[in-house]
Each structure stands twice: as structure tokens, then as C-alpha cells.
PDB file of N, CA and C in Angstrom:
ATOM      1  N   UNK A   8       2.385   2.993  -2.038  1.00 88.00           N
ATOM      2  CA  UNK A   8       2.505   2.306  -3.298  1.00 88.00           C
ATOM      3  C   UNK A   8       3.974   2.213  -3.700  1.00 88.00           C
ATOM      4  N   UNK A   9       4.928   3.013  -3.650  1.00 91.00           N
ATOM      5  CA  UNK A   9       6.259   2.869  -4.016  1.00 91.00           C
ATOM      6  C   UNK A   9       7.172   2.507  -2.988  1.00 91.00           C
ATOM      7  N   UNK A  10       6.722   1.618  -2.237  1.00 93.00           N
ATOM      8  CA  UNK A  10       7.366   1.169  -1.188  1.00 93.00           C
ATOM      9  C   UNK A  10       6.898  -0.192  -1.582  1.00 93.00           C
ATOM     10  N   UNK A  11       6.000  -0.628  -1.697  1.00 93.00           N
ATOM     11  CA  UNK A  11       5.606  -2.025  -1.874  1.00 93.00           C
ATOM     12  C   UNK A  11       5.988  -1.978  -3.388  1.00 93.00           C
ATOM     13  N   UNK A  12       5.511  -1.625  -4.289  1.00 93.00           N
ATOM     14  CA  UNK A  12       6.657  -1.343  -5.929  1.00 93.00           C
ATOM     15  C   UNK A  12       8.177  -1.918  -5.776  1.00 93.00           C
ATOM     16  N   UNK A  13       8.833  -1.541  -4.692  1.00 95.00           N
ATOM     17  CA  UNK A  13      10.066  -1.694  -3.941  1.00 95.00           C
ATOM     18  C   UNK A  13      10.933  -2.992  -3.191  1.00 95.00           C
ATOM     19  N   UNK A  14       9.116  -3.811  -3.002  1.00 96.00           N
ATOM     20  CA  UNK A  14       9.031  -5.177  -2.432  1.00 96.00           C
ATOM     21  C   UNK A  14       9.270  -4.607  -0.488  1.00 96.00           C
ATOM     22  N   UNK A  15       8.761  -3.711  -0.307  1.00 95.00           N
ATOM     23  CA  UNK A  15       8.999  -3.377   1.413  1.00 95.00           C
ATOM     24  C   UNK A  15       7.329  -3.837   1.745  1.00 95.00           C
ATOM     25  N   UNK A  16       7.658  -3.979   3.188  1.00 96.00           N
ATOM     26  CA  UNK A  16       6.427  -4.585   3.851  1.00 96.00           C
ATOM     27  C   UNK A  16       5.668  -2.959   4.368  1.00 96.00           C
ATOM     28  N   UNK A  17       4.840  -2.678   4.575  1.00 95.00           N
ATOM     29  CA  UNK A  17       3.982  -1.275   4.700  1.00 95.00           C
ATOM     30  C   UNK A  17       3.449  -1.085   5.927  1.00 95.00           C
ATOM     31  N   UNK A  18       3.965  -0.831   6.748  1.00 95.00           N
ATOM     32  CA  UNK A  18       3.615  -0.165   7.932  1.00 95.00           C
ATOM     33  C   UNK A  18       2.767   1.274   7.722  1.00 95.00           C
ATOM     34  N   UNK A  19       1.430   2.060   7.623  1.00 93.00           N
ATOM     35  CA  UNK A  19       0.919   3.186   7.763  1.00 93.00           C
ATOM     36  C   UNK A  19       0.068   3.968   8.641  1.00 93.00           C
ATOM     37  N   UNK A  20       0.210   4.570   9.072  1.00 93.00           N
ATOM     38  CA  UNK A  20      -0.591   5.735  10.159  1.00 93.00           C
ATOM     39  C   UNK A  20      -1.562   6.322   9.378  1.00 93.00           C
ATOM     40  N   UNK A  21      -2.954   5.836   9.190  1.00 89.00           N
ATOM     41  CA  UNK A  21      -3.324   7.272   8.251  1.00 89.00           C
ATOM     42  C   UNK A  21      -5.100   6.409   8.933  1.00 89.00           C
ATOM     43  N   UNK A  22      -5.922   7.637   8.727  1.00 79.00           N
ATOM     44  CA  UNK A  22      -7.425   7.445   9.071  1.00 79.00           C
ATOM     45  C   UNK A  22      -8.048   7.277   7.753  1.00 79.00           C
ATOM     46  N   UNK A  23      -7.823   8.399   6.790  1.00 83.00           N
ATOM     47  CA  UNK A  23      -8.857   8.752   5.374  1.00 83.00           C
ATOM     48  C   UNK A  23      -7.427   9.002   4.618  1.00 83.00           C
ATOM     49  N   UNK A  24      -8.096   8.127   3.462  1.00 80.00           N
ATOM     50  CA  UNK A  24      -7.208   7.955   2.303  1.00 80.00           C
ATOM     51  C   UNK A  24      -6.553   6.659   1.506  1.00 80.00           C
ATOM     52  N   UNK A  25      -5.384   7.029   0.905  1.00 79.00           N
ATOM     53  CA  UNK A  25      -4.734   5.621   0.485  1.00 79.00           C
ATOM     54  C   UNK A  25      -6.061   4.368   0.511  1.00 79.00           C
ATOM     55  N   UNK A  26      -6.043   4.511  -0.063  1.00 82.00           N
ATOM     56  CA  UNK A  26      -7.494   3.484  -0.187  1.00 82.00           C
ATOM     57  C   UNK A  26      -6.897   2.267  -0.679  1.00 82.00           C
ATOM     58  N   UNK A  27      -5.829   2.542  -1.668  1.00 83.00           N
ATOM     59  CA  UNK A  27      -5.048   1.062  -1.904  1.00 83.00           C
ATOM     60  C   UNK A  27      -4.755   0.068  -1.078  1.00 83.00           C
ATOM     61  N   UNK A  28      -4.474   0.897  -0.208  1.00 87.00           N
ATOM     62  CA  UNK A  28      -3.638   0.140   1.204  1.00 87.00           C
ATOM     63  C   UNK A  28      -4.773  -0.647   2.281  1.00 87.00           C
ATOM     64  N   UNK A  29      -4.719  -1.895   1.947  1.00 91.00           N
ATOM     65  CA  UNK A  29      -5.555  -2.461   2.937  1.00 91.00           C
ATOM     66  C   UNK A  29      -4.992  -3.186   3.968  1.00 91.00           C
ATOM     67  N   UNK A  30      -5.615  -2.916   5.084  1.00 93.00           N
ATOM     68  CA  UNK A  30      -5.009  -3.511   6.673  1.00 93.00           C
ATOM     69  C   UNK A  30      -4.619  -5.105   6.335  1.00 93.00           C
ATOM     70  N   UNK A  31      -4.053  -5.715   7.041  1.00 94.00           N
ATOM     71  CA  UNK A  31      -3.424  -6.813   6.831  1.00 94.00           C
ATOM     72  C   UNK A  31      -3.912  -7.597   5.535  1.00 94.00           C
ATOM     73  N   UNK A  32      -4.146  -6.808   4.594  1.00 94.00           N
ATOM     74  CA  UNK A  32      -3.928  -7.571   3.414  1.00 94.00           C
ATOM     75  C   UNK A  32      -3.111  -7.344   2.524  1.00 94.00           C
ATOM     76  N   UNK A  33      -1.989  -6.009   2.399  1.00 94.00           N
ATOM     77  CA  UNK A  33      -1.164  -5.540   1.703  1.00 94.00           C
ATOM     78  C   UNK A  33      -0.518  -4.528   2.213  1.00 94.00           C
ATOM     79  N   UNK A  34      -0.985  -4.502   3.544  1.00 94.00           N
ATOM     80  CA  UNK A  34       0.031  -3.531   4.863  1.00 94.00           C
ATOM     81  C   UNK A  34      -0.634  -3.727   5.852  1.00 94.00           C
ATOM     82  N   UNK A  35       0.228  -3.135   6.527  1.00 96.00           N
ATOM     83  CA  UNK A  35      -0.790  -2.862   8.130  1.00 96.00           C
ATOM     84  C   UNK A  35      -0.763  -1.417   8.102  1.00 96.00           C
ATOM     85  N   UNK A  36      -2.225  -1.041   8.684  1.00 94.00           N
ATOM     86  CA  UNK A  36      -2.626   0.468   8.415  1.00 94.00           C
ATOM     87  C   UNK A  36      -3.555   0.458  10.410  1.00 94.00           C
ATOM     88  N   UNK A  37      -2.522   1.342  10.488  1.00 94.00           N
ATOM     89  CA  UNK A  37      -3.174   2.294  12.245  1.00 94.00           C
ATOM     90  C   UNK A  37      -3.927   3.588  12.371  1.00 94.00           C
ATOM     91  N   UNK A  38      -4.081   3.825  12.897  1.00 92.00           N
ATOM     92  CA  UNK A  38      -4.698   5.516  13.192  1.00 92.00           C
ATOM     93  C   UNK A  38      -3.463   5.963  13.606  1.00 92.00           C
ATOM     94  N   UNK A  39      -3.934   7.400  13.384  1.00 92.00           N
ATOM     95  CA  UNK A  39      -2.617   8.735  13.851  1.00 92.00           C
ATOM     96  C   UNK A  39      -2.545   8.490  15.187  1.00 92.00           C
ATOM     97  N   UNK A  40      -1.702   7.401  15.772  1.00 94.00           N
ATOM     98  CA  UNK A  40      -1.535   6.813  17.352  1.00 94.00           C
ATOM     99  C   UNK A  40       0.376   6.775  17.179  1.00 94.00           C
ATOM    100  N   UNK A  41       1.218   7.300  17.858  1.00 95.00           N
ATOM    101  CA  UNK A  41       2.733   6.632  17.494  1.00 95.00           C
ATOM    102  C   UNK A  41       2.834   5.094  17.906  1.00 95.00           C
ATOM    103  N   UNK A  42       1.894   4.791  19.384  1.00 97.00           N
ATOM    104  CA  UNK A  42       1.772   3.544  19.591  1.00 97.00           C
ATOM    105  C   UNK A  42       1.717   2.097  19.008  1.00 97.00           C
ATOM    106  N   UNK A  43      -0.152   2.783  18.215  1.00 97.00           N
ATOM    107  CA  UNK A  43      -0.202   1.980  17.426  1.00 97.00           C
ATOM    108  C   UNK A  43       0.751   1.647  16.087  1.00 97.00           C
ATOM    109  N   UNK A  44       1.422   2.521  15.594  1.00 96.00           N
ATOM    110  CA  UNK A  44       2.414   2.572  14.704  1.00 96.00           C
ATOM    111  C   UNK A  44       3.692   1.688  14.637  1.00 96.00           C
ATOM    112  N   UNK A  45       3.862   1.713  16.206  1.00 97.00           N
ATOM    113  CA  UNK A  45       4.970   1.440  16.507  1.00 97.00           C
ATOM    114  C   UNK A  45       4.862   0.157  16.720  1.00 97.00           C
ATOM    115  N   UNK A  46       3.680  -0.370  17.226  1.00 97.00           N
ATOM    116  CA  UNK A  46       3.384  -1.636  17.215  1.00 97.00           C
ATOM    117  C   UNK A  46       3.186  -2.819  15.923  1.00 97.00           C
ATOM    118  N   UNK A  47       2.867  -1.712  14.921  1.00 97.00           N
ATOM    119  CA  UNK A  47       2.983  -2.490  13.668  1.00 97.00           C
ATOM    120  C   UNK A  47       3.681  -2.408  13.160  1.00 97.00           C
ATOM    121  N   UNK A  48       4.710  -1.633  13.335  1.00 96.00           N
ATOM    122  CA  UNK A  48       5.945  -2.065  12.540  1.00 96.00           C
ATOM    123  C   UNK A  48       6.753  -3.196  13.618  1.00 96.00           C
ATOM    124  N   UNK A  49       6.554  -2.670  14.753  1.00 97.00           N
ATOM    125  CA  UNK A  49       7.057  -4.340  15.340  1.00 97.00           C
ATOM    126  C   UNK A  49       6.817  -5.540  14.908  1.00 97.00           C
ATOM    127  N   UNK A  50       5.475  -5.744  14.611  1.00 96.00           N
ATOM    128  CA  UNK A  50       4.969  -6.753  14.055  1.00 96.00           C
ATOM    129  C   UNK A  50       5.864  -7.345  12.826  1.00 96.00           C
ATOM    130  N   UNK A  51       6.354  -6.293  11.727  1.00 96.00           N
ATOM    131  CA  UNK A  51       6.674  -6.539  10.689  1.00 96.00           C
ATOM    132  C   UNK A  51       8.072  -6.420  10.911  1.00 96.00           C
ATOM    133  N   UNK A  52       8.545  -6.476  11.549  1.00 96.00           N
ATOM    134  CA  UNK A  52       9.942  -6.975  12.250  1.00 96.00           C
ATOM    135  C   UNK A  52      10.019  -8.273  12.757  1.00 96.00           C
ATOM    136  N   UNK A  53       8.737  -8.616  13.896  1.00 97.00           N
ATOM    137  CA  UNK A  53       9.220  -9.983  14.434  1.00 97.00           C
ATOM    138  C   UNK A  53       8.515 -10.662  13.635  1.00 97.00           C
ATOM    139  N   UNK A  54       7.726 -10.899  12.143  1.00 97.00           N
ATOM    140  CA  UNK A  54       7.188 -11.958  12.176  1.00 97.00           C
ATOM    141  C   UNK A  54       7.132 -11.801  10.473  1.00 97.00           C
ATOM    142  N   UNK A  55       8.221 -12.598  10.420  1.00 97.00           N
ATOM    143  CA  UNK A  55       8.954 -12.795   9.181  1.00 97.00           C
ATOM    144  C   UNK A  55       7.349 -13.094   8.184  1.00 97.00           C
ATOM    145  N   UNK A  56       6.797 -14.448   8.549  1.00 98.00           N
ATOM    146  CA  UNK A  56       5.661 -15.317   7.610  1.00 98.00           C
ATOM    147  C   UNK A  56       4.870 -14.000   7.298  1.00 98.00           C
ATOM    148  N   UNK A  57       4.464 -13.000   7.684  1.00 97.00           N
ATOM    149  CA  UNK A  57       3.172 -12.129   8.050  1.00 97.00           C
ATOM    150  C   UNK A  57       3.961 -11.319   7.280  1.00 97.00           C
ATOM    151  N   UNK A  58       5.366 -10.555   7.550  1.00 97.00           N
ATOM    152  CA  UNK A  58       5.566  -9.937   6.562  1.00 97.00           C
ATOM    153  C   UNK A  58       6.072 -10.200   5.265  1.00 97.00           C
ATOM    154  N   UNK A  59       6.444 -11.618   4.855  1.00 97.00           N
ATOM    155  CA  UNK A  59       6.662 -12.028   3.756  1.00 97.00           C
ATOM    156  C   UNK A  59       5.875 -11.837   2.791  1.00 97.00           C
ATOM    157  N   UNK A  60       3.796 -12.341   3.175  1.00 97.00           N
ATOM    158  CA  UNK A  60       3.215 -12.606   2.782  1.00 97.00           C
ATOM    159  C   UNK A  60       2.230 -10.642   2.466  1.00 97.00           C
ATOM    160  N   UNK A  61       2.667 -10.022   3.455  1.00 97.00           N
ATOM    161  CA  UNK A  61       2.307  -8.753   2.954  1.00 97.00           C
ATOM    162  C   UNK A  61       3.101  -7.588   1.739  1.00 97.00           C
ATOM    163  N   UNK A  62       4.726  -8.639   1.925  1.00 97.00           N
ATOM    164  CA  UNK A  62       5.479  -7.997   0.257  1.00 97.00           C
ATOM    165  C   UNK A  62       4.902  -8.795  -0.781  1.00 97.00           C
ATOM    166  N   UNK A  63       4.620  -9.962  -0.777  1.00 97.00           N
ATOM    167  CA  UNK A  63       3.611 -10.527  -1.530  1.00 97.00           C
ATOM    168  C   UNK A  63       2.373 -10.023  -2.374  1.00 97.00           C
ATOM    169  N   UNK A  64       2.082  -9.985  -1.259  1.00 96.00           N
ATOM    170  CA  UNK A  64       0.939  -9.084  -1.242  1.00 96.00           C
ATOM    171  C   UNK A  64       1.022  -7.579  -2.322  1.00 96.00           C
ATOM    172  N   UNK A  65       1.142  -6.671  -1.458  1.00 95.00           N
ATOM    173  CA  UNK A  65       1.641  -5.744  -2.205  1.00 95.00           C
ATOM    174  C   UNK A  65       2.208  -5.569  -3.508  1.00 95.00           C
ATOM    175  N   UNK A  66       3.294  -6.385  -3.618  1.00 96.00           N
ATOM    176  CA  UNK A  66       3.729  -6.439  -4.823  1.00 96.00           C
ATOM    177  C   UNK A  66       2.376  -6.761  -6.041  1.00 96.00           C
ATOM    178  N   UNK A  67       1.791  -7.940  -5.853  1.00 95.00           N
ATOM    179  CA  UNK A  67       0.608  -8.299  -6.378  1.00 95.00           C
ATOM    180  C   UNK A  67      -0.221  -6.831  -6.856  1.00 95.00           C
ATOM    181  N   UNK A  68      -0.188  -6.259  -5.428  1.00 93.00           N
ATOM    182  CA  UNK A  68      -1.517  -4.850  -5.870  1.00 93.00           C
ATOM    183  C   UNK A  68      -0.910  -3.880  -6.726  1.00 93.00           C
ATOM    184  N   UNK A  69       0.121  -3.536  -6.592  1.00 93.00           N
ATOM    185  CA  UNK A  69       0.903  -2.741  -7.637  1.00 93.00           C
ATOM    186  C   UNK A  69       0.679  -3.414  -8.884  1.00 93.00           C
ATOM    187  N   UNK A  70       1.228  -4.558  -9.262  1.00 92.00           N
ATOM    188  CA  UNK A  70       1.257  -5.086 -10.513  1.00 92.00           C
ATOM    189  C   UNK A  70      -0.080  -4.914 -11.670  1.00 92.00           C
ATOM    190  N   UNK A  71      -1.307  -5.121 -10.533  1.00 91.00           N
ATOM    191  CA  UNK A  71      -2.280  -5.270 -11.038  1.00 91.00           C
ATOM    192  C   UNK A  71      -3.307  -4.089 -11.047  1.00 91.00           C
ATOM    193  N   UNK A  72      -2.937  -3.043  -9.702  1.00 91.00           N
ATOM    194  CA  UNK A  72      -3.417  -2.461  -9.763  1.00 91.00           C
ATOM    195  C   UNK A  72      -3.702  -0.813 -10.333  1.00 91.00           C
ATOM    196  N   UNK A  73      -2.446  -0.629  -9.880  1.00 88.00           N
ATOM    197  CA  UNK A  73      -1.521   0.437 -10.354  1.00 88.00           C
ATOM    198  C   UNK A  73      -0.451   0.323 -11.773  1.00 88.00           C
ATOM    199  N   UNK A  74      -0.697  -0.572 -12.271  1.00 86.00           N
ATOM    200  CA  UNK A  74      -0.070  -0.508 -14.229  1.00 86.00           C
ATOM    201  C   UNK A  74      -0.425   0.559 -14.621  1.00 86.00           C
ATOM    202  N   UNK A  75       0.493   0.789 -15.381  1.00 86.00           N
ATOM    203  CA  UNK A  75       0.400   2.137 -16.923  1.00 86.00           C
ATOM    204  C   UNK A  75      -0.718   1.113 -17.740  1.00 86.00           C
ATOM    205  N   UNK A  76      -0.884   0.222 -17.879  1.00 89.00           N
ATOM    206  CA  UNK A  76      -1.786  -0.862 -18.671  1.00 89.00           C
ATOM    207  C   UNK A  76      -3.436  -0.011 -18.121  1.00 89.00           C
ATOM    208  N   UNK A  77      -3.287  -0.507 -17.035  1.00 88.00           N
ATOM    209  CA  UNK A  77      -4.652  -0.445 -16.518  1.00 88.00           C
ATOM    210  C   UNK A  77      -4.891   1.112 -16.540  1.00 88.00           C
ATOM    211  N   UNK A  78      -3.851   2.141 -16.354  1.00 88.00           N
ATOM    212  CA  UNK A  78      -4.503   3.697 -15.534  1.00 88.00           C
ATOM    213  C   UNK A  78      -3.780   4.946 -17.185  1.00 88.00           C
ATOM    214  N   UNK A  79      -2.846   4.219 -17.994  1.00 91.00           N
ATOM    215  CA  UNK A  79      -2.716   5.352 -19.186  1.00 91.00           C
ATOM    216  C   UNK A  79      -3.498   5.624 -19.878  1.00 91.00           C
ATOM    217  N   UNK A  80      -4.478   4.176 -20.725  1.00 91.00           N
ATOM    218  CA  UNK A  80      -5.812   5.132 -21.501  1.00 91.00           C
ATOM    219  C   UNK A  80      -6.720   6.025 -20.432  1.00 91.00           C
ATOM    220  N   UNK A  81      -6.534   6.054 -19.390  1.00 90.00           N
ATOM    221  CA  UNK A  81      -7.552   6.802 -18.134  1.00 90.00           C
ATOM    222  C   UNK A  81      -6.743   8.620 -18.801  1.00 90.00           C
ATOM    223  N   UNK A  82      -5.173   8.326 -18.144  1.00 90.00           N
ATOM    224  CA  UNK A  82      -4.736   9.506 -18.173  1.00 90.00           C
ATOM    225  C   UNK A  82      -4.523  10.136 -19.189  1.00 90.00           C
ATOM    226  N   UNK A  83      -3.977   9.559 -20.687  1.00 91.00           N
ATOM    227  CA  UNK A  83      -4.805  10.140 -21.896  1.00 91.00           C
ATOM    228  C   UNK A  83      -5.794  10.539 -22.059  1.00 91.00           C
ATOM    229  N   UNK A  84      -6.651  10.337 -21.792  1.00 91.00           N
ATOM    230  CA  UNK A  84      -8.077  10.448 -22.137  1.00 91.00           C
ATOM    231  C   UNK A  84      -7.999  12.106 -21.721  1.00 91.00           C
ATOM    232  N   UNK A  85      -7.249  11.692 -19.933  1.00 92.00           N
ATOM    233  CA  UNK A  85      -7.819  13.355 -19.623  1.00 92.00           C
ATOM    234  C   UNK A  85      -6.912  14.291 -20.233  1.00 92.00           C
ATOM    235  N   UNK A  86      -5.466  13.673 -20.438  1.00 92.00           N
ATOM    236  CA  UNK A  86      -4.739  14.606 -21.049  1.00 92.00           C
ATOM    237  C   UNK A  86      -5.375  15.622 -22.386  1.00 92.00           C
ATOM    238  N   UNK A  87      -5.928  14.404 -23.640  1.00 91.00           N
ATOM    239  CA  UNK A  87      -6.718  14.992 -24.441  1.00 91.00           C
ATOM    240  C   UNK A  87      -7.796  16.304 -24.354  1.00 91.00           C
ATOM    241  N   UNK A  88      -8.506  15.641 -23.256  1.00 87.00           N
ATOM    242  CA  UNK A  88      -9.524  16.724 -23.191  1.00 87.00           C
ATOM    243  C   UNK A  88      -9.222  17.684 -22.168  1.00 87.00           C
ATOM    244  N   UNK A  89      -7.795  18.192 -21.855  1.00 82.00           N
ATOM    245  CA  UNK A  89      -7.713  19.258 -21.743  1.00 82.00           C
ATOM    246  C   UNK A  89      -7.220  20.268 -22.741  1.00 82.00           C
ATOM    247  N   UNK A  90      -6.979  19.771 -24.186  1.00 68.00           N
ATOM    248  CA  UNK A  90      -6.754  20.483 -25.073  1.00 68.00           C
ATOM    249  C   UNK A  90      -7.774  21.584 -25.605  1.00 68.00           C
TER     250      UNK A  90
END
């Protein structure tokens, strides 16, 4: 998330988790492979359109997804009721 916040294109290694992060729709996401890793960040080296459109991208999911708008009455809420 603070890499695409950043406007960077998202290369990730991960199996479970980051749930934000979706495979070629706002990064490219591999398994714990260095191969495969390495191959997608190649990707996002040679191919400018693909990674243009995934800072795009990204940027988009942050904006909308990840706001203080959308997630502070959440974290108030809990702040409160831990009083």
C-alpha cells in the first residue's frame, strides 16, 4: 500500500495476505519463488503500458480504498470502546 500511495508499480512475493493487492490488477503478486519474483518485476521493467496502468491502478485503490474517509469512523469507534 505505501508504495503504490507513492505512485510505484508493485511487484509482491506473498501466498496469504495483503488482500489489497490484486494480481495484475494493482500489482503483480507471485508465490515465495525468487524466480517467479524476478520475473515480475521484469515484467514491470520492460513493459512500460502494463506498468503504467498498474500505478494507475494502485493509486486508484489507495485513494478509495484505504482513506482516513472511509477507515477513521472504523478506528474511532474502536478507539472509543477501548475506554
Amino acid at each position: 500500500i505505501e508504495a503504490m500511495a507513492k505512485g510505484c508499480a508493485v511487484a509482491r512475493a506473498i501466498v496469504e495476505g495483503d488482500d489489497d493487492l490484486e494480481d495484475d490488477v494493482n500489482c503483480l503478486r507471485t508465490r515465495y519463488r525468487e524466480p517467479d519474483l524476478y520475473t515480475a518485476a521484469r515484467r514491470l521493467l520492460d513493459d512500460h503500458v502494463m506498468r503504467r496502468r498498474l500505478v494507475e491502478d494502485g493509486l486508484a485503490h489507495v485513494r478509495t480504498e484505504c482513506s482516513w474517509d472511509k477507515w477513521g469512523p472504523h478506528i474511532a469507534k474502536l478507539l472509543e470502546d477501548v475506554k
